[in-house]
PDB file of C-alpha atoms and ligand atoms in Angstrom:
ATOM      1  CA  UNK W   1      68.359 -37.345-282.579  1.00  0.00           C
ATOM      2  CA  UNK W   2      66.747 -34.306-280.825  1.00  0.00           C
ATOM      3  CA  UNK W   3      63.668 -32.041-281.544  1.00  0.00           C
ATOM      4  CA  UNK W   4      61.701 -34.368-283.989  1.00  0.00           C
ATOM      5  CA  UNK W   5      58.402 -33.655-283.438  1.00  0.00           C
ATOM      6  CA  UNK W   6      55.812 -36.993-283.487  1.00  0.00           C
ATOM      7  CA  UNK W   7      51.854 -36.178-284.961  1.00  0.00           C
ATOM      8  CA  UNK W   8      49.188 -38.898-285.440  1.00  0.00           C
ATOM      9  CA  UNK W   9      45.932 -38.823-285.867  1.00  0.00           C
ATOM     10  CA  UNK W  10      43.222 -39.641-283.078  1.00  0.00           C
ATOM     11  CA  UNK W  11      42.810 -43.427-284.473  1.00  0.00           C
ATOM     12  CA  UNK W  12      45.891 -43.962-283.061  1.00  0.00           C
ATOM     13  CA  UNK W  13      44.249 -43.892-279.149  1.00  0.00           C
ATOM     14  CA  UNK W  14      46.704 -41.537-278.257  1.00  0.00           C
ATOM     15  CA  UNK W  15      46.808 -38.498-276.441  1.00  0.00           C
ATOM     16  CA  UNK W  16      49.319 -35.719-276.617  1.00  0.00           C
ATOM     17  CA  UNK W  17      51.992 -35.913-274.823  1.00  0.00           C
ATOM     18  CA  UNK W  18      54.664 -32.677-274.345  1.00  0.00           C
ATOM     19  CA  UNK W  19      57.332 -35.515-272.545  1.00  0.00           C
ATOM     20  CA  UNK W  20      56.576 -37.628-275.774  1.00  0.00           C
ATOM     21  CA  UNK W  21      56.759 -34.537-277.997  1.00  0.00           C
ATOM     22  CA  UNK W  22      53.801 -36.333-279.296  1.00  0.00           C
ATOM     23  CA  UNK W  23      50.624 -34.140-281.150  1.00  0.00           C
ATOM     24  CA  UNK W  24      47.929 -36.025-281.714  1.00  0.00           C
ATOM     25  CA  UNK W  25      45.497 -34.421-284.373  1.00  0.00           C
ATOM     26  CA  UNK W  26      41.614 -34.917-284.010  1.00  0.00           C
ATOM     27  CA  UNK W  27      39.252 -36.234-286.175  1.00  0.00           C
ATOM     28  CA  UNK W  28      35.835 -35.376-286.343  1.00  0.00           C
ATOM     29  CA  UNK W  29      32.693 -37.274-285.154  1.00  0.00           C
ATOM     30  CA  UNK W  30      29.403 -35.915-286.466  1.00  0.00           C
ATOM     31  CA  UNK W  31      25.735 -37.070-285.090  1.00  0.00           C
ATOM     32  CA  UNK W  32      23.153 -34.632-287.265  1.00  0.00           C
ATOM     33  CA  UNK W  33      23.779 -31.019-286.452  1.00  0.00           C
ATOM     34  CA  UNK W  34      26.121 -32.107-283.707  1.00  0.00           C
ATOM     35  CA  UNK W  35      30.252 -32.163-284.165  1.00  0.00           C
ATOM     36  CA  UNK W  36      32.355 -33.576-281.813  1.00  0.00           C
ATOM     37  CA  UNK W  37      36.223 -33.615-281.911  1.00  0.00           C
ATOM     38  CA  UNK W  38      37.617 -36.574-281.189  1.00  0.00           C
ATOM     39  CA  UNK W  39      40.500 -35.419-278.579  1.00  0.00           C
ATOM     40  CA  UNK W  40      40.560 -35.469-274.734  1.00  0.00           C
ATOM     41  CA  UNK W  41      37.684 -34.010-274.156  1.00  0.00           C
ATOM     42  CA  UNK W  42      34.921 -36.728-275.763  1.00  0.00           C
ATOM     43  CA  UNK W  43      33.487 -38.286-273.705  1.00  0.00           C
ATOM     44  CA  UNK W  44      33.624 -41.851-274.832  1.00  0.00           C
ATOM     45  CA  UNK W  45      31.142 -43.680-272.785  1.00  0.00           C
ATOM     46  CA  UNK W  46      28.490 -40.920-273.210  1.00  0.00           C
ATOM     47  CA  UNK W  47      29.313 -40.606-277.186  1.00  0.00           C
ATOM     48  CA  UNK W  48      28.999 -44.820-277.751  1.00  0.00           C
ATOM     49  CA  UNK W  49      25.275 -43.893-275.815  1.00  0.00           C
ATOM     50  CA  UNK W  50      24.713 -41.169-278.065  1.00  0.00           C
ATOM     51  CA  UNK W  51      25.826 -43.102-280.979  1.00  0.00           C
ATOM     52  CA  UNK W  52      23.551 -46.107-280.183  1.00  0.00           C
ATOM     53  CA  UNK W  53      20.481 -43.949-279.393  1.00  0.00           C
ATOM     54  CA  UNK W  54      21.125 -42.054-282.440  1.00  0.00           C
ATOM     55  CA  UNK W  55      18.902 -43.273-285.463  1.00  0.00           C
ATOM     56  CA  UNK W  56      20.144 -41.780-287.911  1.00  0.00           C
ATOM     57  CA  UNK W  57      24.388 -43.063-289.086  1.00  0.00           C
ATOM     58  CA  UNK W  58      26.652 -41.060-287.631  1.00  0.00           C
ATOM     59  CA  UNK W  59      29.751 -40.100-290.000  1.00  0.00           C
ATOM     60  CA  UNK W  60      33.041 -39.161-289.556  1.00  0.00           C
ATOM     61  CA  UNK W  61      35.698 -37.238-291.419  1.00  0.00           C
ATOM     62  CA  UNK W  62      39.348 -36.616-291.636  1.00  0.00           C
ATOM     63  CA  UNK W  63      41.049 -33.827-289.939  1.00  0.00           C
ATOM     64  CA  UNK W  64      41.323 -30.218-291.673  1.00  0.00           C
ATOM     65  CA  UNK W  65      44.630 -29.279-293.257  1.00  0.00           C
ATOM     66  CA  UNK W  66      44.838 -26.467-290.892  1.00  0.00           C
ATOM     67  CA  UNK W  67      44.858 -28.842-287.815  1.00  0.00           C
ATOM     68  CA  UNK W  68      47.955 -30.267-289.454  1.00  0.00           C
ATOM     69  CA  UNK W  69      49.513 -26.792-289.412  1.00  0.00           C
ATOM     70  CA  UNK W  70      48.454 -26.202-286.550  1.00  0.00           C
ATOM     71  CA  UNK W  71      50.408 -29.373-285.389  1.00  0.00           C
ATOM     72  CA  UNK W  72      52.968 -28.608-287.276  1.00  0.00           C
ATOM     73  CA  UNK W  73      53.684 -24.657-285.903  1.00  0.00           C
ATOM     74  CA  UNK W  74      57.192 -24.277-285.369  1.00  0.00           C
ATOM     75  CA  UNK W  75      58.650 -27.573-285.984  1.00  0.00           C
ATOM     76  CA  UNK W  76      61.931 -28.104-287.655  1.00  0.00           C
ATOM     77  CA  UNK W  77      61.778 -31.647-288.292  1.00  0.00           C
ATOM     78  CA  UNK W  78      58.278 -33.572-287.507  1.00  0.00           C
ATOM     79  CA  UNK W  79      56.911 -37.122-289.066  1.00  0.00           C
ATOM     80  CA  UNK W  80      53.276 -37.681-289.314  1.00  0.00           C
ATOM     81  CA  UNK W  81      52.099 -40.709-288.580  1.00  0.00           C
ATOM     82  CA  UNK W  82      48.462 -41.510-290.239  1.00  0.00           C
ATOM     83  CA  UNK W  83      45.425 -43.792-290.651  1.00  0.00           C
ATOM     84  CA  UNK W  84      45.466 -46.032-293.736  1.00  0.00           C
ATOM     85  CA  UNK W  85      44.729 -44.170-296.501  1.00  0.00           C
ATOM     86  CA  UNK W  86      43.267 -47.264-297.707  1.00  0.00           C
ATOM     87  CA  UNK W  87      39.851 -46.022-295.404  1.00  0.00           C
ATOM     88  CA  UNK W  88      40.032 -42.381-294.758  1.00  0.00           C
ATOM     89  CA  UNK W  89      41.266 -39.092-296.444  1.00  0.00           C
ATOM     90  CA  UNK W  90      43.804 -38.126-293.563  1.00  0.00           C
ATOM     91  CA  UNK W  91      47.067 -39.093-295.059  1.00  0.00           C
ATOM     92  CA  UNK W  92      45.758 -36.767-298.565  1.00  0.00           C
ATOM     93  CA  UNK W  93      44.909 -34.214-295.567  1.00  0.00           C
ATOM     94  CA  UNK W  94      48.619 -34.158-293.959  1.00  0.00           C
ATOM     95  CA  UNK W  95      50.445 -34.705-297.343  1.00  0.00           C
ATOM     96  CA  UNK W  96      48.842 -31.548-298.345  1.00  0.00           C
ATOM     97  CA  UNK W  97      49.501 -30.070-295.035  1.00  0.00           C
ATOM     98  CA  UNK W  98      52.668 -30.573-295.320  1.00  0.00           C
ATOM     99  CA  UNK W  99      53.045 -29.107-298.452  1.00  0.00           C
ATOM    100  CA  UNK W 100      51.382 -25.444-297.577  1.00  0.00           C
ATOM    101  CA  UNK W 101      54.307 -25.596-294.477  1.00  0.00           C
ATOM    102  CA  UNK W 102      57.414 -26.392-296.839  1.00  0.00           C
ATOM    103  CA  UNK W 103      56.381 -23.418-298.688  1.00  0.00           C
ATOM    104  CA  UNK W 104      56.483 -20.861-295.297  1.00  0.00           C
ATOM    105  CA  UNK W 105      59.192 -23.078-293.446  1.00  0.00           C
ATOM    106  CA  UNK W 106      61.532 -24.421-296.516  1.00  0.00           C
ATOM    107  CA  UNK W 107      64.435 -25.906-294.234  1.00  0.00           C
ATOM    108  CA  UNK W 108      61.783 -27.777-292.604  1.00  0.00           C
ATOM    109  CA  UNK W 109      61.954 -31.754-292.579  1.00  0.00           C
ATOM    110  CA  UNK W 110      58.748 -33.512-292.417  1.00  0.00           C
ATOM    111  CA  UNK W 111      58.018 -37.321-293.269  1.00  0.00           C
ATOM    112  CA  UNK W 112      54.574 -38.602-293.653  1.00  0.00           C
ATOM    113  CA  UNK W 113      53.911 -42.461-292.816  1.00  0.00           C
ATOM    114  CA  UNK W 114      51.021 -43.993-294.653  1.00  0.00           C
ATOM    115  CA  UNK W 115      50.148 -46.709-292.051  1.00  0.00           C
ATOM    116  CA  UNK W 116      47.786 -48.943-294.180  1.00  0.00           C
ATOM    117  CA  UNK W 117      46.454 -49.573-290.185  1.00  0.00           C
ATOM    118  CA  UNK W 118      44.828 -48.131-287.571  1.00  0.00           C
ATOM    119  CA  UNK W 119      44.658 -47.865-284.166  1.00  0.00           C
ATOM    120  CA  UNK W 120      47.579 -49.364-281.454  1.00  0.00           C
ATOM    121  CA  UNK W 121      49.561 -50.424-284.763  1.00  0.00           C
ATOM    122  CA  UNK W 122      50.039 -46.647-285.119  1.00  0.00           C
ATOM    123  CA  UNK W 123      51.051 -46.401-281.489  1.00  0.00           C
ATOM    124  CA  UNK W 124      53.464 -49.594-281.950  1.00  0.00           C
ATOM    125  CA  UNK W 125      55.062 -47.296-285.232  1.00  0.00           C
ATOM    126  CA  UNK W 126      55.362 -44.562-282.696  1.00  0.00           C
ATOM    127  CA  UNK W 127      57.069 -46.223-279.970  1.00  0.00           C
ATOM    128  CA  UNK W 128      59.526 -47.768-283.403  1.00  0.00           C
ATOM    129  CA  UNK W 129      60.352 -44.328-284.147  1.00  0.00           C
ATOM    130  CA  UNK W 130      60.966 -43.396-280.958  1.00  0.00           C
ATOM    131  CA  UNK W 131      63.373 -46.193-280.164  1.00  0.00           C
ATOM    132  CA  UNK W 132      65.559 -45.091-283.807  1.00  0.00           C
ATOM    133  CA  UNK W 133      65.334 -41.683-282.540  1.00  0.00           C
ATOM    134  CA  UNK W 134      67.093 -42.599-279.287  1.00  0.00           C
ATOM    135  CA  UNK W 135      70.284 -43.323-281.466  1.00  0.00           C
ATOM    136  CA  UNK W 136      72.642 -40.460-281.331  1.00  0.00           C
ATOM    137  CA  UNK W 137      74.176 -41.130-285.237  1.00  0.00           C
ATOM    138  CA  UNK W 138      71.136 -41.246-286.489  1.00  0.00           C
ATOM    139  CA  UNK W 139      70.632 -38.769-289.680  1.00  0.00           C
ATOM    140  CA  UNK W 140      66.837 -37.283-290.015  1.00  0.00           C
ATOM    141  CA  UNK W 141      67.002 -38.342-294.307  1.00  0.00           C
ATOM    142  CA  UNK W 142      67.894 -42.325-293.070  1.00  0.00           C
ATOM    143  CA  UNK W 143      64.522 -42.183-291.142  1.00  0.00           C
ATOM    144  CA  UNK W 144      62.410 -42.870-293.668  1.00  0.00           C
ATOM    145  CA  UNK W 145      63.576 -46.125-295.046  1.00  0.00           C
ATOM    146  CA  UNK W 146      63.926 -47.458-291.056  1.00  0.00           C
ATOM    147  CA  UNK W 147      60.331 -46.831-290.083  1.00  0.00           C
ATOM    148  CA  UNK W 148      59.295 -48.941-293.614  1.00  0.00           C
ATOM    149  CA  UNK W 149      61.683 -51.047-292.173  1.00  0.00           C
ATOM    150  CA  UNK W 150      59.920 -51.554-288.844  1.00  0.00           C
ATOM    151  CA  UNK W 151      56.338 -51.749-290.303  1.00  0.00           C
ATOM    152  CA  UNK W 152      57.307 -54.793-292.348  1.00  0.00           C
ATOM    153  CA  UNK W 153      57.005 -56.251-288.288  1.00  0.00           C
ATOM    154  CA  UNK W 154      54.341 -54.750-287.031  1.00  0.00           C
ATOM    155  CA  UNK W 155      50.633 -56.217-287.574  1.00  0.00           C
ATOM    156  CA  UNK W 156      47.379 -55.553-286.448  1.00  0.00           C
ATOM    157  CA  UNK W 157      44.342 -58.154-286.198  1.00  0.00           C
ATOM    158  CA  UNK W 158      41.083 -57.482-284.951  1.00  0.00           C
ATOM    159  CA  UNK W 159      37.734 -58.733-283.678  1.00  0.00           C
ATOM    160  CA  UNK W 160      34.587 -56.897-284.441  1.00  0.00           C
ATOM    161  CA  UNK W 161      30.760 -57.526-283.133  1.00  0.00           C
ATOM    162  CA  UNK W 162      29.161 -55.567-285.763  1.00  0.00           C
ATOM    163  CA  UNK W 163      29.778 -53.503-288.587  1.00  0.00           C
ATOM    164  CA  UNK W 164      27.509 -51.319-288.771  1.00  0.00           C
ATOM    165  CA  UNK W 165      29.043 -47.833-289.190  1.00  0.00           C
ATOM    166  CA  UNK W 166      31.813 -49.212-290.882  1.00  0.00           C
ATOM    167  CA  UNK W 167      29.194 -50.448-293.790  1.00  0.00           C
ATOM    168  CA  UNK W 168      26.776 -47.637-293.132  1.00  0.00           C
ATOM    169  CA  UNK W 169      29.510 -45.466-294.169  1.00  0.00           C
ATOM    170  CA  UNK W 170      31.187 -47.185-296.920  1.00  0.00           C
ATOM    171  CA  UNK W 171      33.979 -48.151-295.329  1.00  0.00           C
ATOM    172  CA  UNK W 172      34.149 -51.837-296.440  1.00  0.00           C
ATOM    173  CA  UNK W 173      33.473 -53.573-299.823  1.00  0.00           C
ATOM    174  CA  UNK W 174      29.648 -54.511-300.266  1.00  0.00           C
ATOM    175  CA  UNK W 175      30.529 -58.009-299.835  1.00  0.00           C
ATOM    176  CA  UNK W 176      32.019 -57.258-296.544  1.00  0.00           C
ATOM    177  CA  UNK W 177      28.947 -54.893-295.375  1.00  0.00           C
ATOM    178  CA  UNK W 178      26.949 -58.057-295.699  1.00  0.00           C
ATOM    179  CA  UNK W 179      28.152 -60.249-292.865  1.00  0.00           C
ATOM    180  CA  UNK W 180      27.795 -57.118-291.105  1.00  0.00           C
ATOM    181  CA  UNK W 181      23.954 -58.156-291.477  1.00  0.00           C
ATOM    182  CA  UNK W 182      24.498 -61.417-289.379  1.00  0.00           C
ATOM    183  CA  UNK W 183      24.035 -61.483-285.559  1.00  0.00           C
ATOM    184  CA  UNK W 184      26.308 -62.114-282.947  1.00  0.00           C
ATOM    185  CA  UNK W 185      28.999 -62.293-285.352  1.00  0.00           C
ATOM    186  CA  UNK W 186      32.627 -62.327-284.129  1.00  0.00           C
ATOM    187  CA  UNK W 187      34.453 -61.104-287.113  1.00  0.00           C
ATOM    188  CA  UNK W 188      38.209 -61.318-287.032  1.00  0.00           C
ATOM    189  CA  UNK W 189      40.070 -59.781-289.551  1.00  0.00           C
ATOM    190  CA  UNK W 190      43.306 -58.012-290.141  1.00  0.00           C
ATOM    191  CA  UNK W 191      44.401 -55.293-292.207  1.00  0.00           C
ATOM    192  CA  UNK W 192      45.209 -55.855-295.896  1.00  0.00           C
ATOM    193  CA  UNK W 193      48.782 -54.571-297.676  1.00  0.00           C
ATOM    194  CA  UNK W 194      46.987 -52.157-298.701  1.00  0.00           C
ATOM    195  CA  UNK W 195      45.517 -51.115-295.731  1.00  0.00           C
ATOM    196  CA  UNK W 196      41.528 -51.917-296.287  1.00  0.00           C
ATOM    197  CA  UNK W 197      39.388 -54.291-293.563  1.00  0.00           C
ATOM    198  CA  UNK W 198      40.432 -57.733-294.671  1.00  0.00           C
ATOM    199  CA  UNK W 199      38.239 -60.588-292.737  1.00  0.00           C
ATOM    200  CA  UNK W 200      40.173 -63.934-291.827  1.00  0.00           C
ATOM    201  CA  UNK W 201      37.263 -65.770-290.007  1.00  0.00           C
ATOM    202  CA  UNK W 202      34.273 -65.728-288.182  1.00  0.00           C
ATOM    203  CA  UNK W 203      34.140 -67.350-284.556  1.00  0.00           C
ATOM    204  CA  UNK W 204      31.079 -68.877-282.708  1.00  0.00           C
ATOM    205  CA  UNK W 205      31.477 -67.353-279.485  1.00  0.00           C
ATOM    206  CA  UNK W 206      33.438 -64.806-277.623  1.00  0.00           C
ATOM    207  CA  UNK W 207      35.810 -67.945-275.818  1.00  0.00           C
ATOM    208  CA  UNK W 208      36.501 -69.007-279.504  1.00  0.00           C
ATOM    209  CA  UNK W 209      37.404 -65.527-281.139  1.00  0.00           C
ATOM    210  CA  UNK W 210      39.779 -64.995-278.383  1.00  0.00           C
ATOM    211  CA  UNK W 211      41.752 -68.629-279.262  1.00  0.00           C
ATOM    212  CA  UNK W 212      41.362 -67.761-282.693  1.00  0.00           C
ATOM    213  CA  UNK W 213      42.981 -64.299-282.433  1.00  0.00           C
ATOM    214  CA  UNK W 214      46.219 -65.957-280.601  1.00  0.00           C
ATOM    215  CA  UNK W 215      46.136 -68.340-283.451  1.00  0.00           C
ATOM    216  CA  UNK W 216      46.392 -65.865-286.157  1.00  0.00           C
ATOM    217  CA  UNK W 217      49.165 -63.835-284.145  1.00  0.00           C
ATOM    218  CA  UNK W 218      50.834 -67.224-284.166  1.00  0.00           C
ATOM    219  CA  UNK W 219      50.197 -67.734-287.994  1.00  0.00           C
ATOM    220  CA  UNK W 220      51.761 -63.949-287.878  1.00  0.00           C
ATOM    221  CA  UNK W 221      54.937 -64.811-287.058  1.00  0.00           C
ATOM    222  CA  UNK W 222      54.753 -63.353-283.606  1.00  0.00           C
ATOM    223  CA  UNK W 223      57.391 -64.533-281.063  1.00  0.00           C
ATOM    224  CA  UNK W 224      56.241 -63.074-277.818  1.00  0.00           C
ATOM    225  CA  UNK W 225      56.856 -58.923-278.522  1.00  0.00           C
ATOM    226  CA  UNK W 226      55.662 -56.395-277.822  1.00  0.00           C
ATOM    227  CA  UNK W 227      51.778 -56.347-277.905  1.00  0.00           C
ATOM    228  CA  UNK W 228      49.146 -53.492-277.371  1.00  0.00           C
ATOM    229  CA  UNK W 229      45.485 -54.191-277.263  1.00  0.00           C
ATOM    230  CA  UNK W 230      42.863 -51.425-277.554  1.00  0.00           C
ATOM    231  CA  UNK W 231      39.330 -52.352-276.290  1.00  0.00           C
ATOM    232  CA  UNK W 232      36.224 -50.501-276.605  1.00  0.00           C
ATOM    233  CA  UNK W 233      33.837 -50.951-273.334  1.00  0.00           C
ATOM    234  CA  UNK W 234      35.525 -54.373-273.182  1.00  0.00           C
ATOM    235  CA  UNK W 235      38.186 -54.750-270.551  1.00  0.00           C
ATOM    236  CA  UNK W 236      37.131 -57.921-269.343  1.00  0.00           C
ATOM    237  CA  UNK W 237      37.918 -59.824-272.936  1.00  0.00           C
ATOM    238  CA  UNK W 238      40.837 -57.505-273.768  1.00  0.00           C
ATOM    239  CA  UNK W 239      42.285 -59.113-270.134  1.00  0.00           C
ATOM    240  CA  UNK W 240      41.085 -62.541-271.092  1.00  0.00           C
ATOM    241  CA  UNK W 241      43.077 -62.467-274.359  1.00  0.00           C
ATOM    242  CA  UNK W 242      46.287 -60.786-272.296  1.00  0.00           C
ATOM    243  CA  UNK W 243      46.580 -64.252-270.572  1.00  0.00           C
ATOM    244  CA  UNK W 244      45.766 -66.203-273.599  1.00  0.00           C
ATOM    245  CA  UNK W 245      48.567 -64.683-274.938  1.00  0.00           C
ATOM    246  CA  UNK W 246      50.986 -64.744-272.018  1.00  0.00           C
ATOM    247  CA  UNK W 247      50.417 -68.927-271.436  1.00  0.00           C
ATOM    248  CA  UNK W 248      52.146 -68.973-274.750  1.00  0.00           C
ATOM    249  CA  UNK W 249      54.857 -66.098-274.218  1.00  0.00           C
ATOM    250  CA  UNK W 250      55.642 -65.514-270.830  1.00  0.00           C
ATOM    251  CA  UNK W 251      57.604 -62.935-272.043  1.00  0.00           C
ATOM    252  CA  UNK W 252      54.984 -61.160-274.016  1.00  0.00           C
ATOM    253  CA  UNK W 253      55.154 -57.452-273.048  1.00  0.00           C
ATOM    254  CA  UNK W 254      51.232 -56.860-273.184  1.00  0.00           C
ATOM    255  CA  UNK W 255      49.062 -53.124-272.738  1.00  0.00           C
ATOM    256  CA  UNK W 256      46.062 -52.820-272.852  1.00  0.00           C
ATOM    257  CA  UNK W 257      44.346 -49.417-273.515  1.00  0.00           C
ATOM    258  CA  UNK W 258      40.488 -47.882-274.157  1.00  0.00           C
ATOM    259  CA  UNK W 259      39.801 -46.808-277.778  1.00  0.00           C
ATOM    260  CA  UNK W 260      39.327 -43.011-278.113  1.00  0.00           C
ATOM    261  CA  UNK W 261      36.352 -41.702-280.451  1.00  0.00           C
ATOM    262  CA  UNK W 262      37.054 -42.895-283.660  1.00  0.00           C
ATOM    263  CA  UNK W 263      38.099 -46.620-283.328  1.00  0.00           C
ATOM    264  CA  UNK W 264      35.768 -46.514-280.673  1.00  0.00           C
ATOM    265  CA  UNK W 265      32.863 -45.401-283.765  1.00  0.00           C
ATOM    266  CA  UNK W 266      33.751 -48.115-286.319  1.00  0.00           C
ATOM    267  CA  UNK W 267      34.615 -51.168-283.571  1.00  0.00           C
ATOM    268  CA  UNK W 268      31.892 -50.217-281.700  1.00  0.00           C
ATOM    269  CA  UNK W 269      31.062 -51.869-278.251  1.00  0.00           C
ATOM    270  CA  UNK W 270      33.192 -54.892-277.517  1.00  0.00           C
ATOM    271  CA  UNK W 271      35.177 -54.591-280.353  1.00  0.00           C
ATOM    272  CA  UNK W 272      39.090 -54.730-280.085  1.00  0.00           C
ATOM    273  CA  UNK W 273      42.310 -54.273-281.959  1.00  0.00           C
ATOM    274  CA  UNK W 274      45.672 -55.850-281.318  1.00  0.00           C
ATOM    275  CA  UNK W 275      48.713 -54.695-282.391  1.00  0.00           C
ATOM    276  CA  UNK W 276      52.150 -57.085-282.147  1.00  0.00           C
ATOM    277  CA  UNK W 277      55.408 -56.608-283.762  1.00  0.00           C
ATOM    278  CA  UNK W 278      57.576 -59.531-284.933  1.00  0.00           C
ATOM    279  CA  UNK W 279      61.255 -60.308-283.143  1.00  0.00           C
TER     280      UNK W 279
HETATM  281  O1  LIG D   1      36.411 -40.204-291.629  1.00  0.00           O
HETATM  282  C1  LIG D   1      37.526 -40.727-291.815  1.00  0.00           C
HETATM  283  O2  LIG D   1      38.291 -40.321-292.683  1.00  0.00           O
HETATM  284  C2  LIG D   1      37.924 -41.907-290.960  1.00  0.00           C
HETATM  285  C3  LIG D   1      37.548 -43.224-291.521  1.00  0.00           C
HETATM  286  C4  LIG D   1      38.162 -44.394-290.791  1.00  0.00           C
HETATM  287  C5  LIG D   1      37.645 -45.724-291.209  1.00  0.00           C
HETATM  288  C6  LIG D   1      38.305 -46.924-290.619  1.00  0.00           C
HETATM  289  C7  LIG D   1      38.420 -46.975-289.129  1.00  0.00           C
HETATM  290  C8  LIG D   1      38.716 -48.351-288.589  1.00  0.00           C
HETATM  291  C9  LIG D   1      38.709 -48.402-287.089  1.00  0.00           C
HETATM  292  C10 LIG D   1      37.871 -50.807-287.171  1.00  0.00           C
HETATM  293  C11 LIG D   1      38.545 -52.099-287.360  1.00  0.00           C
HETATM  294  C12 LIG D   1      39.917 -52.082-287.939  1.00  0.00           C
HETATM  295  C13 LIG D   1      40.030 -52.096-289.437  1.00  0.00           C
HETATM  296  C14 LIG D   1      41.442 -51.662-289.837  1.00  0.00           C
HETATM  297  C15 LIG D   1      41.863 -52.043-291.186  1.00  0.00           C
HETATM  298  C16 LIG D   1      43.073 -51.284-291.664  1.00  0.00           C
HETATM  299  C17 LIG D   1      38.636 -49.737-286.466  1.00  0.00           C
END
């Protein structure tokens, strides 16, 4: 199928890409007076700096409706691929978006995909729709049973060293903020049905966490996939866990990619986020 236009949202770690006919929509990173969109132009290593200098919380917040639209311009036939809406308003944002188009452009097709995830899961949906889209008998109102489908296999775990802006800004349940109080903690977690931060374990030790992660991929069904792992200033571990991964599946077909602004804001330095999809 032709001329279906792909949008996510910058927690996917995406950039736009015209040979993709991928958008990727910003969201916003504030520091006091100071905005800064989270697209190609943030400078990540200079805004983790800023963010760790910075005294006060930073915030964040979803991406206008217009930005949508704006995404959107033109398009016959576009799905949206967002943040959980478990966390963050951006899915409300592009439903609504949506909406305001249908009423200018009423032949228009759009589908919006809740992805109760973030980060390279949303890439790994992305890369599912792109592989349906590849088959020619493929009819647009079939598409959005086949990408629930696909997300029934796709999973994302993670391993955080602090949580601080995700409990300075409410972004976990109280009783999660407080392990965010503990030091040197290696959370690993994965992301709930319904999309919220769900911890699995704690791990003494960055050799352990790493083990620990392969274990719950294991425990995950995975059968040596497709994997994508997004590190934030953290190549070194992200690599260590690629071969961790491939002693067990050779096969394994393994990226590895540095978070953009927002993932980069809420898993902080040396955090990552694996993505994997089931056979
Ligand atoms: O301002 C906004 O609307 C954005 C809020 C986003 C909050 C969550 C970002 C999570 C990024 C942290 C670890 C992964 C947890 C994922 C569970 C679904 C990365």
């Amino acid at each position: 199928m032709e001329n279906v236009r792909l949008i996510v949202d910058s927690s996917a770690n995406t950039l736009s890409d015209p040979d993709r006919n991928l958008e990727v929509v910003p969201l916003t990173l504030t520091f006091g007076e100071e905005n800064l969109l989270d697209d190609e132009n943030l400078n990540i290593s200079d805004f983790l700096t800023k963010m760790e200098v910075n005294q006060e919380a930073g915030k964040t917040a979803a991406p206008s409706i217009q930005r949508w639209l704006d995404a959107l311009d033109g398009a016959e036939q576009a799905i949206i691929v967002t943040i959980t809406s478990g966390m963050s308003g951006t899915y409300s944002s592009a439903l609504q978006a949506r909406d305001i188009y249908l009423e200018s452009h009423p032949l228009a097709k759009i589908i919006v995909v809740d992805s109760r995830s973030a980060g390279p899961e949303l890439e790994l949906i992305i890369e599912g729709i792109e592989e349906m889209l590849q088959d020619p008998k493929l009819r647009f109102a079939d598409l959005e049973s086949k990408i629930a489908e696909y997300r029934t296999k796709t999973s994302l775990l993670f391993l955080l060293q602090s949580l601080r802006n995700l409990s300075l800004n409410g972004r976990v349940s109280p009783a999660v903020a407080k392990l965010a109080g503990l030091l040197k903690i290696n959370l690993i977690g994965t992301a709930s049905v319904d999309g919220d931060l769900k911890p699995l374990t704690k791990a003494r030790g960055m050799k352990k966490a790493l083990k620990e992660l392969v274990k719950q991929m294991e425990e995950n069904k995975y059968q040596g996939g497709r994997v994508i792992i997004d590190e934030c200033e953290n190549l070194a571990d992200a690599e260590k866990l690629k071969e961790l991964i491939l002693e067990k599946y050779p096969d394994a077909k393994i990226t590895i990619r540095p978070m953009r602004g927002l993932c980069s804001f809420y898993a902080e330095r040396g955090g990552l986020m694996v993505a994997f999809a089931n056979a």
